Coordinates of C-alpha atoms in Angstrom, one line a residue:
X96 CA 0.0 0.0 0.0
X97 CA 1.4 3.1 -1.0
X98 CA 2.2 6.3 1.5
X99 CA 1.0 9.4 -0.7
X100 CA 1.2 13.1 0.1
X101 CA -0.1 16.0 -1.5
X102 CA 2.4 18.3 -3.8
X103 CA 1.5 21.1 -2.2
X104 CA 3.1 19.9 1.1
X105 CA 5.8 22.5 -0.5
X106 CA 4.2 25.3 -0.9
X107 CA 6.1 28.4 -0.4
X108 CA 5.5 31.1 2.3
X109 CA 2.8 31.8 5.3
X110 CA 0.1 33.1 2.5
X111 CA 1.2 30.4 -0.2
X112 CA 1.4 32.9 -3.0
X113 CA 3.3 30.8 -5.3
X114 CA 4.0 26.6 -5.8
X115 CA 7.3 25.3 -5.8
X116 CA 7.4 23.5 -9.5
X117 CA 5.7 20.6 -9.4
X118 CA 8.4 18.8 -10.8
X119 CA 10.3 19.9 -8.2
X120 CA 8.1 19.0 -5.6
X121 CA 8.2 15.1 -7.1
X122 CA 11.8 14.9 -6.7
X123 CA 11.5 16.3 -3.1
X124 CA 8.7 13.9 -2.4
X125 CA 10.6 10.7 -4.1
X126 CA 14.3 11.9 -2.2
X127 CA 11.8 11.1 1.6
X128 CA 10.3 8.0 0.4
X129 CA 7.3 8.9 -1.1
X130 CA 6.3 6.7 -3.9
X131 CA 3.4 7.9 -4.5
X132 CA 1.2 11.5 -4.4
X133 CA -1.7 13.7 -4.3
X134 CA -1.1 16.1 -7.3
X135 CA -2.4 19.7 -6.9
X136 CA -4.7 21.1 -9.4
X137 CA -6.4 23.2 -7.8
X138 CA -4.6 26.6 -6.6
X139 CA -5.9 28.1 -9.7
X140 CA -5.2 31.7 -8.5
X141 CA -1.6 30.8 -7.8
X142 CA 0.5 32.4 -10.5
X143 CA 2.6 29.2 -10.8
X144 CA -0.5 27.1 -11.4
X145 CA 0.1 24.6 -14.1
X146 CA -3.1 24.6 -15.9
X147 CA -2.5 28.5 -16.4
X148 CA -1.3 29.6 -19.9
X149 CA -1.8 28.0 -23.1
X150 CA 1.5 26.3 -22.9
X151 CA -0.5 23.8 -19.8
X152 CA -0.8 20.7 -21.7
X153 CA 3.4 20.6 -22.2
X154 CA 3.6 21.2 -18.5
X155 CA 1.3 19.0 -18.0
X156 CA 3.9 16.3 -20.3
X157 CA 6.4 17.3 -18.7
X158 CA 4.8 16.4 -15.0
X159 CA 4.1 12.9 -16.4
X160 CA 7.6 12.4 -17.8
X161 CA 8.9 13.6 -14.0
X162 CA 7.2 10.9 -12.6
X163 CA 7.6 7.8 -15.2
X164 CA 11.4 8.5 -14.5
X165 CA 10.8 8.6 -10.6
X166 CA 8.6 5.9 -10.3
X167 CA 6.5 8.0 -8.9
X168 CA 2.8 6.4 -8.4
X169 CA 0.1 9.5 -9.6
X170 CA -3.2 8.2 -7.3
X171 CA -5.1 10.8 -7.1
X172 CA -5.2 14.4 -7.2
X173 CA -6.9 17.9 -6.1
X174 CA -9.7 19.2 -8.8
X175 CA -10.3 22.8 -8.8
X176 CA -12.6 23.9 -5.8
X177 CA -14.4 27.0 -4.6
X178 CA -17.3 27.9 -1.7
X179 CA -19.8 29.0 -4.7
X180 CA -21.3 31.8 -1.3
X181 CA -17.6 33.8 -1.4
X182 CA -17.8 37.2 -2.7
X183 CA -14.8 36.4 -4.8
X184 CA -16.4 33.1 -6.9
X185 CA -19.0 35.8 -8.1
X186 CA -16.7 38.5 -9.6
X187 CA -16.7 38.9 -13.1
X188 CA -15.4 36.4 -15.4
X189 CA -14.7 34.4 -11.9
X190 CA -16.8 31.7 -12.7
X191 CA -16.0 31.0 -16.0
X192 CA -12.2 30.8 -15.3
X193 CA -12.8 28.5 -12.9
X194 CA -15.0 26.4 -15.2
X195 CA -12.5 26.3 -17.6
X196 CA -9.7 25.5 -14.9
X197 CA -11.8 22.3 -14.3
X198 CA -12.4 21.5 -17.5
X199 CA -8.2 21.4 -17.9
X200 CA -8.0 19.7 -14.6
X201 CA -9.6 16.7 -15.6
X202 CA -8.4 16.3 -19.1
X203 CA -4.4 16.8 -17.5
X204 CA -5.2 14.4 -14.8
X205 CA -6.0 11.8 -18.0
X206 CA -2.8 12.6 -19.3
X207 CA -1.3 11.7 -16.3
X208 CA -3.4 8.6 -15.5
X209 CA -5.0 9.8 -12.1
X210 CA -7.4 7.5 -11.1
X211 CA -9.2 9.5 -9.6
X212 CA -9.9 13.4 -9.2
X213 CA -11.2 15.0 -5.6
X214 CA -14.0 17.3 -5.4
X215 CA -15.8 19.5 -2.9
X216 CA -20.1 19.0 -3.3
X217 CA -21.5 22.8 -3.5
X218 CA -23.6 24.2 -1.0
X219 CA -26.5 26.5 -2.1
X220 CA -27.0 28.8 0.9
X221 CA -30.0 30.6 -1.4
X222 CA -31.8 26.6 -1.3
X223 CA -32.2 27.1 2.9
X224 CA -29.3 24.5 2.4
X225 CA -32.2 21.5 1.5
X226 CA -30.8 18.2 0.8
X227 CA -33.1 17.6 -2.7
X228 CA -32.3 20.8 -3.9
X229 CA -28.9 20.9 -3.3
X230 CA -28.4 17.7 -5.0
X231 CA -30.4 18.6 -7.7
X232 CA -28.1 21.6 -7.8
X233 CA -24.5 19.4 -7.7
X234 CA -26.1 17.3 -10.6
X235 CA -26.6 20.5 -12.5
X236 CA -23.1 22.0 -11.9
X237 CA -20.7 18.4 -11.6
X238 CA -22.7 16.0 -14.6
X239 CA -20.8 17.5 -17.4
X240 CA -17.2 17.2 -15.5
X241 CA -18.1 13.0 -14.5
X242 CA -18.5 12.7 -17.9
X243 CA -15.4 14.4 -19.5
X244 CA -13.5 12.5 -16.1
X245 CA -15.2 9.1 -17.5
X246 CA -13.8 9.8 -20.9
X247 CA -10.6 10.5 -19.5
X248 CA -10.5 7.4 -17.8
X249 CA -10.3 9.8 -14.3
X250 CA -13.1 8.9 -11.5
X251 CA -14.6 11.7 -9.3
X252 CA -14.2 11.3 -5.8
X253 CA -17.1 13.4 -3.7
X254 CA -15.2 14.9 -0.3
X255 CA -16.8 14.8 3.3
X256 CA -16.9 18.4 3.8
X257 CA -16.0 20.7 7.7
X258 CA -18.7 23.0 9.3
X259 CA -18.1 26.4 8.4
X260 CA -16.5 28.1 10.8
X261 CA -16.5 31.4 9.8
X262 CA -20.3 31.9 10.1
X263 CA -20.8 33.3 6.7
X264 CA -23.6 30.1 6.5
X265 CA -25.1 27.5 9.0
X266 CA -24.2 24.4 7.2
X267 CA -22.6 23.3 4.2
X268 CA -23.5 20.4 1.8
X269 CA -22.0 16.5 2.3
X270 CA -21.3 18.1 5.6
X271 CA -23.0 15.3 7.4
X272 CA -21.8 11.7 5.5
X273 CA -25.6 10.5 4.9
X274 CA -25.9 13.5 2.5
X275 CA -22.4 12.4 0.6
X276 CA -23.5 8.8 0.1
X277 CA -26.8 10.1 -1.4
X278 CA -25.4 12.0 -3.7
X279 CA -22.9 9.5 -4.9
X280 CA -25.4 6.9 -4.9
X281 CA -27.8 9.0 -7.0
X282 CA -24.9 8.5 -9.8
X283 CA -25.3 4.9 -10.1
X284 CA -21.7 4.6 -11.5
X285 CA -18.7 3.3 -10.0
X286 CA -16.3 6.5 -11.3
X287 CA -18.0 8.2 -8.5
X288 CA -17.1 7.8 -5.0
X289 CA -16.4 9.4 -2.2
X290 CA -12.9 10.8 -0.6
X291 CA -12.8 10.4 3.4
X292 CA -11.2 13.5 4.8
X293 CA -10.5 12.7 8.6
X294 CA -10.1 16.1 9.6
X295 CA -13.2 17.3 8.3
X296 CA -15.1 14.2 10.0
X297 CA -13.0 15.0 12.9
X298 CA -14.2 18.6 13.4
X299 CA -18.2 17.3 13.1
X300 CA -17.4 15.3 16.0
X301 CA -18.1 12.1 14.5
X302 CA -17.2 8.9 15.1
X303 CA -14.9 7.9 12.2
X304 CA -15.0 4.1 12.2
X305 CA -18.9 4.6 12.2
X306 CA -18.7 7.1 9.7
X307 CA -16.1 4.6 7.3
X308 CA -18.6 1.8 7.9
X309 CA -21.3 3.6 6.7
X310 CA -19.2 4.8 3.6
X311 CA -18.4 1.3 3.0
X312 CA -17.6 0.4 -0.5
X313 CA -18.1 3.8 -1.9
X314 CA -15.0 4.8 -0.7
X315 CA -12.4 5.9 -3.6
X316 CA -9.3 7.7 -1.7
X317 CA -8.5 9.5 1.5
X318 CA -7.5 13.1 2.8
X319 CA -5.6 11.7 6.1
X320 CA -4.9 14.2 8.4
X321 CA -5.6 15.3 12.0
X322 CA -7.1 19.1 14.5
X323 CA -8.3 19.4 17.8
X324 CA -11.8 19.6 16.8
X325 CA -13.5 22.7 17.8
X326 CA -10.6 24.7 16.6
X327 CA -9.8 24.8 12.6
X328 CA -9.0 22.3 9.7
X329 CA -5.6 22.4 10.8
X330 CA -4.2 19.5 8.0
X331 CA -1.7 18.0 10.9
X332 CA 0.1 15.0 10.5
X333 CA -1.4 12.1 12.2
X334 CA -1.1 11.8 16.1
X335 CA -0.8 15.3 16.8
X336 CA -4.7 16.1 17.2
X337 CA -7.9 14.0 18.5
X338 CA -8.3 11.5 16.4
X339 CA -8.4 7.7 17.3
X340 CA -6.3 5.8 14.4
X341 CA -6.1 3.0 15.3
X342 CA -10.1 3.0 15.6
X343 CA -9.7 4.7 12.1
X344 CA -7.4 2.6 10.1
X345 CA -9.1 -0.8 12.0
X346 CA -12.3 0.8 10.4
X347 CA -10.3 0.9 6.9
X348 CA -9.3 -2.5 7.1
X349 CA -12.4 -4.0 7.7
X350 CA -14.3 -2.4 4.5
X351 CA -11.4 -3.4 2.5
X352 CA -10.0 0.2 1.3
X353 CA -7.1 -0.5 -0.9
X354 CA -6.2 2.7 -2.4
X355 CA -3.4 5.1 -1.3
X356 CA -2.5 6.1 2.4
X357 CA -2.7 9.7 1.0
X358 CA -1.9 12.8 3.8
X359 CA -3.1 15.8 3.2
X360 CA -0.8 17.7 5.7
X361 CA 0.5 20.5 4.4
X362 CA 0.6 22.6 6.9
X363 CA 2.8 20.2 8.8
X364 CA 5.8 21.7 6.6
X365 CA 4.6 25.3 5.1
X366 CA 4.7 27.3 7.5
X367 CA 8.7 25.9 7.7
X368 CA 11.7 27.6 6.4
X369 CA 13.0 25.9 3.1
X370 CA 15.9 23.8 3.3
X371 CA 16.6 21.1 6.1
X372 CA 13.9 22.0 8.3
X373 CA 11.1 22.0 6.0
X374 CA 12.3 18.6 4.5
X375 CA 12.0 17.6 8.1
X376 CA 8.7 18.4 8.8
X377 CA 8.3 16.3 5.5
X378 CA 9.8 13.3 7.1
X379 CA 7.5 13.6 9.9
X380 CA 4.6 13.2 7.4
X381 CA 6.1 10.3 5.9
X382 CA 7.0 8.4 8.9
X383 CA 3.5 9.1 10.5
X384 CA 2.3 7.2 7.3
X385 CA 4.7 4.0 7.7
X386 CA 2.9 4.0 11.4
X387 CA -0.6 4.0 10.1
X388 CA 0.3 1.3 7.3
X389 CA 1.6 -0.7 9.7
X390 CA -1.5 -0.6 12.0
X391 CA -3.7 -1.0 8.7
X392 CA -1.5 -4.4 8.0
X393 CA -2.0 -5.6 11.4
X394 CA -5.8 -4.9 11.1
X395 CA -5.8 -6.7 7.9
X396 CA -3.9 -9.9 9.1
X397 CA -6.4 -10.0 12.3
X398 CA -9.0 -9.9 9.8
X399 CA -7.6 -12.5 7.9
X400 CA -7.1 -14.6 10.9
X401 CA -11.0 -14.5 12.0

């Protein structure tokens, strides 16, 4: 089982206004033992973004070559995603751009063979946030974008989403883990699934080896990554927040997940200075992950043994 990460664990500065070259950010990965990783398409208003400029698709060649000659394993990777309620999603042009950035995610993640592409449900504040109509809503918006990811041979994975915290709504869509499953159910097709973010479950309080149970089957790939709950969606490595992993990763065994370990901690590393210390912090990340396989295997084997 691979131990993934996502590219952006080496993003520069405390306000991230640029991406270290992905390519880059491979070889950095592959040099602390990662094999495998969560590629970042979606920090569209980065000026480094890769999808930007009509030159994208040779980047995008260029990315894939990077990995063939590392080895490098290309899971699963971060679509494009905006809260359709900010003020800044509604600017001018705003929507189209990101529409188009989508559109370019998906068809560069086929060139790259990503199984499978992660994206957050919308939430319609104007609805009164009501299940039907939201889903009728995400139909609307994400039907078009399954379909080029089909054709592309790249699944969608639907993410468990955090409360709002900042108060700007009372709930948000796929919040609660019934909702997700009904949406992904309503597709009826198995290139849609759902991405477990444990963070996100973690600051709904919820009990994630109930919640994974529930999920079941449907589940495609994972954002692993820990908070203290009531705080913020903090992205720490494992074991330095709240949540039960060995409860988790038993959970994970049991309904047979055999994608990626992928950790979505970048935080662990970014706010780091470059050099020796950040690619520390990386370490960490890394040798969290070898601790969480290794309680996943001995799940498995107990499992086996019964």
């Amino acid at each position: 089982m691979d131990i993934s990460t996502v590219t952006g664990i080496y993003v520069e500065g405390k306000s991230a206004p640029e991406s270290m070259d992905e390519n880059a950010a491979l070889q950095k990965l592959y040099d602390i033992g990662f094999r495998a990783a969560d590629v970042g398409l979606a920090s569209l208003e980065h000026e480094s973004y890769i999808l930007r400029g009509d030159d994208w698709q040779q980047k995008v060649d260029k990315l894939g070559e990077t990995a063939a000659k590392l080895g490098m394993n290309l899971f699963q990777c971060h679509l494009p995603f905006y809260p359709t309620h900010l003020p800044r999603f509604r600017r001018e042009g705003f929507p189209e751009y990101f529409d188009e950035c989508m559109r370019r995610a998906y068809i560069a993640a086929g060139m790259l063979g990503i199984r499978w592409g992660v994206v957050h449900p919308r939430t319609y504040p104007e609805y009164n946030h009501e299940s039907k109509a939201c889903l009728e809503a995400n139909h609307a918006y994400y039907d078009k974008f399954v379909e080029l990811g089909i054709k592309q041979g790249v699944g969608t994975a639907m993410e468990n989403l955090n409360p709002p915290m900042d108060r700007t709504m009372s709930t948000r869509y796929c919040q609660h883990y019934d909702q997700l499953i009904e949406l992904v159910d309503s597709y009826r097709d198995p290139m849609v699934g759902i991405c477990w973010d444990t963070g996100h479950a973690n600051q709904n309080h919820f009990d994630q080896a109930r919640a994974l149970r529930a999920v079941g089957s449907r589940l495609r790939v994972l954002h692993l990554n820990d908070n203290h709950r009531g705080i913020r969606d903090e992205h720490l490595a494992p074991f330095m927040g709240e949540i039960d992993w060995q409860a988790t990763m038993e959970a994970l065994a049991e309904i047979g997940y055999s994608g990626a370990l992928n950790l979505e901690t970048g935080k662990v590393a970014k706010f780091l200075p470059k050099g020796p210390f950040r690619d520390a912090g990386v370490r960490l990340v890394f040798e969290a992950g070898k601790t969480l396989r290794a309680i996943f295997e001995q799940a498995q084997a107990r499992g086996r043994e019964n």
